[in-house]
JSON list of C-alpha atoms and ligand atoms in Angstrom, two decimals:
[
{"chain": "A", "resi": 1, "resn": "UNK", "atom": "CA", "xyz": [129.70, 63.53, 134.53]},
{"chain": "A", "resi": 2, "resn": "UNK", "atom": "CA", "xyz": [126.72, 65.25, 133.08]},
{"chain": "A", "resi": 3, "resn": "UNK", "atom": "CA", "xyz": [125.07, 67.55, 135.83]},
{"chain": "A", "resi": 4, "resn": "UNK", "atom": "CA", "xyz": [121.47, 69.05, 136.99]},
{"chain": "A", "resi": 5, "resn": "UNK", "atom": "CA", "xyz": [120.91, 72.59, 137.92]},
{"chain": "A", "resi": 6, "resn": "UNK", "atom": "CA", "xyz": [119.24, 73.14, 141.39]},
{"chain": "A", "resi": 7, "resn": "UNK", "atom": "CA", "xyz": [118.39, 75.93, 141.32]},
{"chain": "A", "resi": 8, "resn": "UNK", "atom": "CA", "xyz": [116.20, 78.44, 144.02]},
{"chain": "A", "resi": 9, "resn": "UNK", "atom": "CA", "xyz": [115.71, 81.93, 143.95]},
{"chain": "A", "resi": 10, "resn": "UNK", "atom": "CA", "xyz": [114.59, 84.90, 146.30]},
{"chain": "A", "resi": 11, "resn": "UNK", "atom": "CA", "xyz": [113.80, 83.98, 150.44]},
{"chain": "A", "resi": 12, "resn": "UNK", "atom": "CA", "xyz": [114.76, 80.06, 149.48]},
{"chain": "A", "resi": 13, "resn": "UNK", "atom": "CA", "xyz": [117.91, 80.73, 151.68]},
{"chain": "A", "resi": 14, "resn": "UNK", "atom": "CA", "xyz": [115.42, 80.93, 154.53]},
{"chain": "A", "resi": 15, "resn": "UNK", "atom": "CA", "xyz": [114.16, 77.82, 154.16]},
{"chain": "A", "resi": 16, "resn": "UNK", "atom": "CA", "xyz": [113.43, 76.50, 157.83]},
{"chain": "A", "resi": 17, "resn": "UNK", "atom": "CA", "xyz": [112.69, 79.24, 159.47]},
{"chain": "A", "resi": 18, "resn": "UNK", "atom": "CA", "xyz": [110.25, 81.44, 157.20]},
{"chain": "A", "resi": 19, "resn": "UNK", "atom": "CA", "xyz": [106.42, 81.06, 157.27]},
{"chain": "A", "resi": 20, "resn": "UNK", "atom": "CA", "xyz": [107.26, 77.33, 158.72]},
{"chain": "A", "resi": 21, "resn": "UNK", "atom": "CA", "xyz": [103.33, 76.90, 158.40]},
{"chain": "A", "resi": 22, "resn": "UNK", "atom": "CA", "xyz": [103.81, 76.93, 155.09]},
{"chain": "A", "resi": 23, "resn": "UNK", "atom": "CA", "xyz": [107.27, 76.15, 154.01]},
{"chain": "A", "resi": 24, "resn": "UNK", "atom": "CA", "xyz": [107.87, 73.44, 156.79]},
{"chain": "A", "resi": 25, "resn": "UNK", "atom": "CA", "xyz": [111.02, 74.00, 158.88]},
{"chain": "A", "resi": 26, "resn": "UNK", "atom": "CA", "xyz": [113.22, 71.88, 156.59]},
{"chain": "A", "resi": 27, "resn": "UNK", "atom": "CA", "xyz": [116.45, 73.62, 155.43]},
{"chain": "A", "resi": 28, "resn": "UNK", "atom": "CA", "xyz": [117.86, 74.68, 152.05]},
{"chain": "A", "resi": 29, "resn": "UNK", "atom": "CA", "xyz": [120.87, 72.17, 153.01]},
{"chain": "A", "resi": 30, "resn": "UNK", "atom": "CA", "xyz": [117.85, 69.26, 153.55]},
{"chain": "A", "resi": 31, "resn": "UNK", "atom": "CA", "xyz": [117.58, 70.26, 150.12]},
{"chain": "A", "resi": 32, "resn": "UNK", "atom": "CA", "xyz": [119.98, 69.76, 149.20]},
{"chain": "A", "resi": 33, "resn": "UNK", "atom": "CA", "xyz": [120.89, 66.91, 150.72]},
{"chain": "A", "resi": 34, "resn": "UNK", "atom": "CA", "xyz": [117.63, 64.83, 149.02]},
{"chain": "A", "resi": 35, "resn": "UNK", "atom": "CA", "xyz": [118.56, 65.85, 145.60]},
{"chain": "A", "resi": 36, "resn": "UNK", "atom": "CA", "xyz": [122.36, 64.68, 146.26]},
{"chain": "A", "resi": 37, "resn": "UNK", "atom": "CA", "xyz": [121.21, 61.05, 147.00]},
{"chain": "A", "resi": 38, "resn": "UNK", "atom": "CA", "xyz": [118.54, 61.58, 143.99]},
{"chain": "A", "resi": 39, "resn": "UNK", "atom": "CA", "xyz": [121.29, 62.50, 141.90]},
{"chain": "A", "resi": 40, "resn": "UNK", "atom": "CA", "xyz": [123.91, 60.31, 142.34]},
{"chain": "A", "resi": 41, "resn": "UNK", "atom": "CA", "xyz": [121.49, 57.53, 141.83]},
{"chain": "A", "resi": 42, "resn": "UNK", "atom": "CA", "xyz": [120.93, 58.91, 138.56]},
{"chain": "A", "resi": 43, "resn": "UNK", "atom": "CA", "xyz": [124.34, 59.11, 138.10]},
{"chain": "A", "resi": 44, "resn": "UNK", "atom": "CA", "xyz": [124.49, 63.15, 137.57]},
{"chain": "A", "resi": 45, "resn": "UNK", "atom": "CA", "xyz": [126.47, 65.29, 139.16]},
{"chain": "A", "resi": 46, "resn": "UNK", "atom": "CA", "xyz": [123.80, 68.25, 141.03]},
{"chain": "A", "resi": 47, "resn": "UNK", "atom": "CA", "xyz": [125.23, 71.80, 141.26]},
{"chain": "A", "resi": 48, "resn": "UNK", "atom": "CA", "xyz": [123.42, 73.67, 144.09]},
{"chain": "A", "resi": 49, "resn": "UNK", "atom": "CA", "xyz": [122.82, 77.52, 143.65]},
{"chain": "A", "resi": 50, "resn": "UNK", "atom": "CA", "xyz": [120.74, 79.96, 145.23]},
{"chain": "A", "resi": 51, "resn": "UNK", "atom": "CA", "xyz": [120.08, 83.77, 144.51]},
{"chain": "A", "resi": 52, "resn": "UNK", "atom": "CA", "xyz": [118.09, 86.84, 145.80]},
{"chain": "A", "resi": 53, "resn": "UNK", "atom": "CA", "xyz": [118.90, 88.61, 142.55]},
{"chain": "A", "resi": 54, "resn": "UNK", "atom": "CA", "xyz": [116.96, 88.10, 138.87]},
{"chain": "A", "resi": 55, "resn": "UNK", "atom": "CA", "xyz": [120.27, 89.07, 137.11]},
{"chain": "A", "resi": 56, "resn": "UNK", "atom": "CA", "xyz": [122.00, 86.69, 138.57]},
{"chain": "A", "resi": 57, "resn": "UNK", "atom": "CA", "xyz": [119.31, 83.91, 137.99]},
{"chain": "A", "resi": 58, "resn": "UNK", "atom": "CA", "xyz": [119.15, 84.90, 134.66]},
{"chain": "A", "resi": 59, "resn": "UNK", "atom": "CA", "xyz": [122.73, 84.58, 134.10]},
{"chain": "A", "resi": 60, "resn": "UNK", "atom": "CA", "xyz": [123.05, 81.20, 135.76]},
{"chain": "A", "resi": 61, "resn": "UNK", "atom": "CA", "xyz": [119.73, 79.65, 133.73]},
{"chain": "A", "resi": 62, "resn": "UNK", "atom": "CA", "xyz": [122.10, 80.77, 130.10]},
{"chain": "A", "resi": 63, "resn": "UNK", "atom": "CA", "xyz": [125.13, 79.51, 131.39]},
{"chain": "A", "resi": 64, "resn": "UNK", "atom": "CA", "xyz": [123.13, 76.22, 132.01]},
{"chain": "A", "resi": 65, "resn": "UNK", "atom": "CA", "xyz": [121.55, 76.37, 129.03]},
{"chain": "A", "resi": 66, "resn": "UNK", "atom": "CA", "xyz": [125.40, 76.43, 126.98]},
{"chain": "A", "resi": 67, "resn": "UNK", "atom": "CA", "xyz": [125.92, 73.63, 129.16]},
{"chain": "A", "resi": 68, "resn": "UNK", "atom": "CA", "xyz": [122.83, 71.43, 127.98]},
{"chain": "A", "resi": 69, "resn": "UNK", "atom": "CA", "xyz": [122.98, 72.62, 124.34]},
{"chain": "A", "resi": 70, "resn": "UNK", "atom": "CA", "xyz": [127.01, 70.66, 124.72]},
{"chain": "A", "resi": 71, "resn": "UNK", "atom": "CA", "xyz": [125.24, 67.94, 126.46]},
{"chain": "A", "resi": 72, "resn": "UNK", "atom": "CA", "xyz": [126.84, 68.37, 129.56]},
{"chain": "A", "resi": 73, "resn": "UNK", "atom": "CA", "xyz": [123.74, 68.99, 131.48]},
{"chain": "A", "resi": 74, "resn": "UNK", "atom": "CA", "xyz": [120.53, 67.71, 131.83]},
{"chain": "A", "resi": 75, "resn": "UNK", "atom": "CA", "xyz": [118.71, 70.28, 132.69]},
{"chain": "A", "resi": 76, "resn": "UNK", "atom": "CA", "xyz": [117.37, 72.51, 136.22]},
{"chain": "A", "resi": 77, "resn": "UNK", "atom": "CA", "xyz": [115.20, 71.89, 138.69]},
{"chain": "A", "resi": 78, "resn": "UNK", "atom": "CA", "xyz": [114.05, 75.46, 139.39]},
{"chain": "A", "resi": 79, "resn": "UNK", "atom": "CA", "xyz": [112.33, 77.14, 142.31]},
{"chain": "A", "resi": 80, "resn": "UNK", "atom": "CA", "xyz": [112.48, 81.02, 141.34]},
{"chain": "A", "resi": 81, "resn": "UNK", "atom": "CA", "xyz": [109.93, 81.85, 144.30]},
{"chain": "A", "resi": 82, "resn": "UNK", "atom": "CA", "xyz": [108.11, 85.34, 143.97]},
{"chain": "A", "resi": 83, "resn": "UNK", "atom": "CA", "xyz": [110.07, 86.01, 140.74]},
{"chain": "A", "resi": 84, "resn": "UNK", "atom": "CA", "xyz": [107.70, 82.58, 139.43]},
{"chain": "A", "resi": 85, "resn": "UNK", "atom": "CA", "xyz": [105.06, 85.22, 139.43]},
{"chain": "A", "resi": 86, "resn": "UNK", "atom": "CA", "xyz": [106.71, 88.57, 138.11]},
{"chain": "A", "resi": 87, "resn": "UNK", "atom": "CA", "xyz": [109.79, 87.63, 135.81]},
{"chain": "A", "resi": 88, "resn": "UNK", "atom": "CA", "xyz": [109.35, 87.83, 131.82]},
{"chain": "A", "resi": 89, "resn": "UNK", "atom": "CA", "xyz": [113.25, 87.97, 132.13]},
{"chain": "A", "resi": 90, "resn": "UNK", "atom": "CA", "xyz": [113.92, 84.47, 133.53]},
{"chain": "A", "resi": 91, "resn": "UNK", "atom": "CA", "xyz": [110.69, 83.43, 131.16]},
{"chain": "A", "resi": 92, "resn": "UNK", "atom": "CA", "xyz": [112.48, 84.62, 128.03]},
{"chain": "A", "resi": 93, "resn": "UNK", "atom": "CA", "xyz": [115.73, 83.25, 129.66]},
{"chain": "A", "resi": 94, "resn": "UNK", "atom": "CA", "xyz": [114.74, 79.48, 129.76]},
{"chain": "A", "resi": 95, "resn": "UNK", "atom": "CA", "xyz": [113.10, 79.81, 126.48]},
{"chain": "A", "resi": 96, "resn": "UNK", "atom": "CA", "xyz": [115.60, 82.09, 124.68]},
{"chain": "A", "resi": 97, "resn": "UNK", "atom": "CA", "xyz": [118.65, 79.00, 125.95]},
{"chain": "A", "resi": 98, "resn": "UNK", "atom": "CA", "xyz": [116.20, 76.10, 125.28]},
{"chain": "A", "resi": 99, "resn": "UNK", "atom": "CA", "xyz": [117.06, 74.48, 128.88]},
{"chain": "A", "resi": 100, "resn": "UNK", "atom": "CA", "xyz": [114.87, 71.81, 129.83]},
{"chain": "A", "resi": 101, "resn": "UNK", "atom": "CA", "xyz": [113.64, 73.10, 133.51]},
{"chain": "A", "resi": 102, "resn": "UNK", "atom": "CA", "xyz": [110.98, 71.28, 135.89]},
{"chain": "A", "resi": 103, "resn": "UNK", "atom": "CA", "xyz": [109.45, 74.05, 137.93]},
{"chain": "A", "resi": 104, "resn": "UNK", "atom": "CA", "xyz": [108.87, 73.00, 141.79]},
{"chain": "A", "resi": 105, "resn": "UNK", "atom": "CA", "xyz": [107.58, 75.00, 144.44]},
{"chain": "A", "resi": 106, "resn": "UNK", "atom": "CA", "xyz": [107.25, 73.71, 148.14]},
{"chain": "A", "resi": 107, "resn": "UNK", "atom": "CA", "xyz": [103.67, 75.00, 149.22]},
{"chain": "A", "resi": 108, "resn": "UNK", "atom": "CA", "xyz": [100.68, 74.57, 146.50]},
{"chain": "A", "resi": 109, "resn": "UNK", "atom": "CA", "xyz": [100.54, 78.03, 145.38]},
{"chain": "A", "resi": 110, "resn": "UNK", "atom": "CA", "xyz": [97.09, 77.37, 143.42]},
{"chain": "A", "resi": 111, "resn": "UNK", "atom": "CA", "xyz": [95.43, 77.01, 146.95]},
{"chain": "A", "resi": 112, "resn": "UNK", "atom": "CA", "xyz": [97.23, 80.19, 147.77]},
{"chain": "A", "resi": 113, "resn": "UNK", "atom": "CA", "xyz": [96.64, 84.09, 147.10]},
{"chain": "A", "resi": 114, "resn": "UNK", "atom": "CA", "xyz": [95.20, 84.63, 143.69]},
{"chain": "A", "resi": 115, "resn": "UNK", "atom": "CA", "xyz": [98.53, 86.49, 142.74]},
{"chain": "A", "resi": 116, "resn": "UNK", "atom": "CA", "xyz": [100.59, 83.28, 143.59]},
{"chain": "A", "resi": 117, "resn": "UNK", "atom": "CA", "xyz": [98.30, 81.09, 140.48]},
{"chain": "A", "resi": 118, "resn": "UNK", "atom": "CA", "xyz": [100.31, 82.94, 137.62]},
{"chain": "A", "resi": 119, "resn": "UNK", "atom": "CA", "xyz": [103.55, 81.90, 136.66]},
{"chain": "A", "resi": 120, "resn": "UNK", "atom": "CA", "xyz": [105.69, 82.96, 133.46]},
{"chain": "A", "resi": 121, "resn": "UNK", "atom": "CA", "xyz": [107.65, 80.40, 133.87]},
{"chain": "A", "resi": 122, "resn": "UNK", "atom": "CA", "xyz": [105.26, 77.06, 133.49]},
{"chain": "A", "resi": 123, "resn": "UNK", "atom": "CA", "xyz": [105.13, 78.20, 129.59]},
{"chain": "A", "resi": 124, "resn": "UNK", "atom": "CA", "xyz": [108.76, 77.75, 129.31]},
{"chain": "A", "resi": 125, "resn": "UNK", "atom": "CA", "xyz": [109.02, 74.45, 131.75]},
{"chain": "A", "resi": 126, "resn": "UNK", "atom": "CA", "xyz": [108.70, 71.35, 130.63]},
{"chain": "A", "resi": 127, "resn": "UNK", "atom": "CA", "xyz": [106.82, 70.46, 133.85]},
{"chain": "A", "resi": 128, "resn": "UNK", "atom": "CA", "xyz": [105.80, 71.55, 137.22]},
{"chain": "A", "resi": 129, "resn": "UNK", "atom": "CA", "xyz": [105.77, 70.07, 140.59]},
{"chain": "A", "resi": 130, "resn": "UNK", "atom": "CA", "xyz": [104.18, 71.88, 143.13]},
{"chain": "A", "resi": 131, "resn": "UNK", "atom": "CA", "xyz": [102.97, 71.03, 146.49]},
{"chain": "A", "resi": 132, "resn": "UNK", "atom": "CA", "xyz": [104.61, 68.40, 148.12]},
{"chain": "A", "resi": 133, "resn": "UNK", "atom": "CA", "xyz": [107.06, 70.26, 150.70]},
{"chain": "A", "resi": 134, "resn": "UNK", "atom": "CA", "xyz": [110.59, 69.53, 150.21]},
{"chain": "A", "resi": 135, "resn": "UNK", "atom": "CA", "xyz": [110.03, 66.57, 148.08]},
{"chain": "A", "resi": 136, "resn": "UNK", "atom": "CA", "xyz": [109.41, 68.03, 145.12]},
{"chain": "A", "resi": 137, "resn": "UNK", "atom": "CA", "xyz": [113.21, 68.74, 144.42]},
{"chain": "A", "resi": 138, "resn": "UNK", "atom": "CA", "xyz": [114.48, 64.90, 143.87]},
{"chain": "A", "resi": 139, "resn": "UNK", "atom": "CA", "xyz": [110.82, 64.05, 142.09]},
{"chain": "A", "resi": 140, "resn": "UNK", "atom": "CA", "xyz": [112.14, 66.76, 139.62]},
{"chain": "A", "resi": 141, "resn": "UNK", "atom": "CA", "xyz": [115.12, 65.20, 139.42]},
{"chain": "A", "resi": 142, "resn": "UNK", "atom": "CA", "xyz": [113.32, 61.80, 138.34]},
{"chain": "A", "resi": 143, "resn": "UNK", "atom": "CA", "xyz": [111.48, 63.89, 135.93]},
{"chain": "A", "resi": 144, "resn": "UNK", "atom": "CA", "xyz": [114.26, 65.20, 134.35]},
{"chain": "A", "resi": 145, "resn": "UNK", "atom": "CA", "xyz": [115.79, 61.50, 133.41]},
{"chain": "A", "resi": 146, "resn": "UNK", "atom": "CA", "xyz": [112.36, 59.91, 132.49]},
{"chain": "A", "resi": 147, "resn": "UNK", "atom": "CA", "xyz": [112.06, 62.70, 129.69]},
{"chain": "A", "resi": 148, "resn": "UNK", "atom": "CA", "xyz": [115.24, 63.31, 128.94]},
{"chain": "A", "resi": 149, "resn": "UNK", "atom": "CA", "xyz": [115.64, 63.50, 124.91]},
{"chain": "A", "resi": 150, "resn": "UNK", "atom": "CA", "xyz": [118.44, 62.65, 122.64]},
{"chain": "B", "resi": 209, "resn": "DQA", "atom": "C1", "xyz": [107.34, 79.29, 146.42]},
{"chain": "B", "resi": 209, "resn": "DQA", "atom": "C2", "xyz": [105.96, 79.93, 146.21]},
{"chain": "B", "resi": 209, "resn": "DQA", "atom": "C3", "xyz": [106.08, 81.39, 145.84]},
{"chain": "B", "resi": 209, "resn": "DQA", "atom": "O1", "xyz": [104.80, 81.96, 145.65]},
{"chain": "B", "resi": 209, "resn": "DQA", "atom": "C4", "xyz": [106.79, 82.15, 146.94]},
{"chain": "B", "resi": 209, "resn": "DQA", "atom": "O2", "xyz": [106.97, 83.49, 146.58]},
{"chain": "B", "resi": 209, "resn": "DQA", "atom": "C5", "xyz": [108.08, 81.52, 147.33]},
{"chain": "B", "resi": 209, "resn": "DQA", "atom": "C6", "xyz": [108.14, 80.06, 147.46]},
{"chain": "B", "resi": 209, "resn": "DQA", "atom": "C7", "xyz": [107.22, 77.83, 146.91]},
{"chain": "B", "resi": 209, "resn": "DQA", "atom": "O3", "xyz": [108.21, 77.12, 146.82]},
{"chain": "B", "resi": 209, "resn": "DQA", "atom": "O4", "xyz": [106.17, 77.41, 147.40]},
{"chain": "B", "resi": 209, "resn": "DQA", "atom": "O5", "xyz": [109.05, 82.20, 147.64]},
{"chain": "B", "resi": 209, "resn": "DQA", "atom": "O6", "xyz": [108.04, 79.28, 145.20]}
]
């Protein structure tokens, strides 16, 4: 079964009980648990990971990108957190592997801090989401399938 990367990066693990007034107290496993039933109706098979560490991002977002390049994935749904607005690594990552990645982040971060409206990696996405809490994830999902490309 082909599969979709879910993938979140640094402080996503506290999902539910960090900044709740502006994460919402929804869980990483609520996550989780959306993009499952998002998934399977797409018939794709989600793999979940999360990771405090760029080097490990980095490696997971090549391995994925082997993957895709074989056709066995579609693509990731990525959430790299504070890394959105640091890392040329997982920038030159997702381009250097070609993997088609929808960028979501829960809170709107262009009505945020003025540091939070850069990212390095919306160059490299094919798309964003940002904004709509939780919800994003299986909307990502969708927008994976919809532009999927032979
Ligand atoms: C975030 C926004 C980032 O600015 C922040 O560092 C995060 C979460 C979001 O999902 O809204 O960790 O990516």
């Amino acid at each position: 079964m082909t599969t979709v990367l879910i993938l979140n990066g640094p402080n996503l693990n506290l999902l539910g009980t960090r900044r709740p007034e502006v994460y919402g107290t929804a869980t990483l496993a609520d996550v989780e648990r959306l993009c499952q039933r998002e998934a399977r109706e797409a018939g794709l098979e989600p793999v979940f990971r999360q990771s405090n560490h760029e080097g490990q991002l980095v490696d997971w977002i090549q391995e994925a990108g082997i993957q895709a390049a074989a056709g066995d994935c579609l693509g990731a749904v990525f959430n790299p957190g504070a890394f959105t607005h640091t890392s040329v690594a997982l920038h030159d990552a997702i381009e250097g592997v070609r993997l088609p990645v929808i960028e979501v982040h829960i809170s709107n971060v262009l009505g945020r801090e003025e540091f939070r409206h850069h990212s390095w990696i919306s160059p490299v996405a094919r798309g964003t989401i940002i904004g709509l809490g939780i919800h994003g994830y299986p909307l990502c999902i969708r927008a994976l399938t919809m532009t999927a490309r032979a």
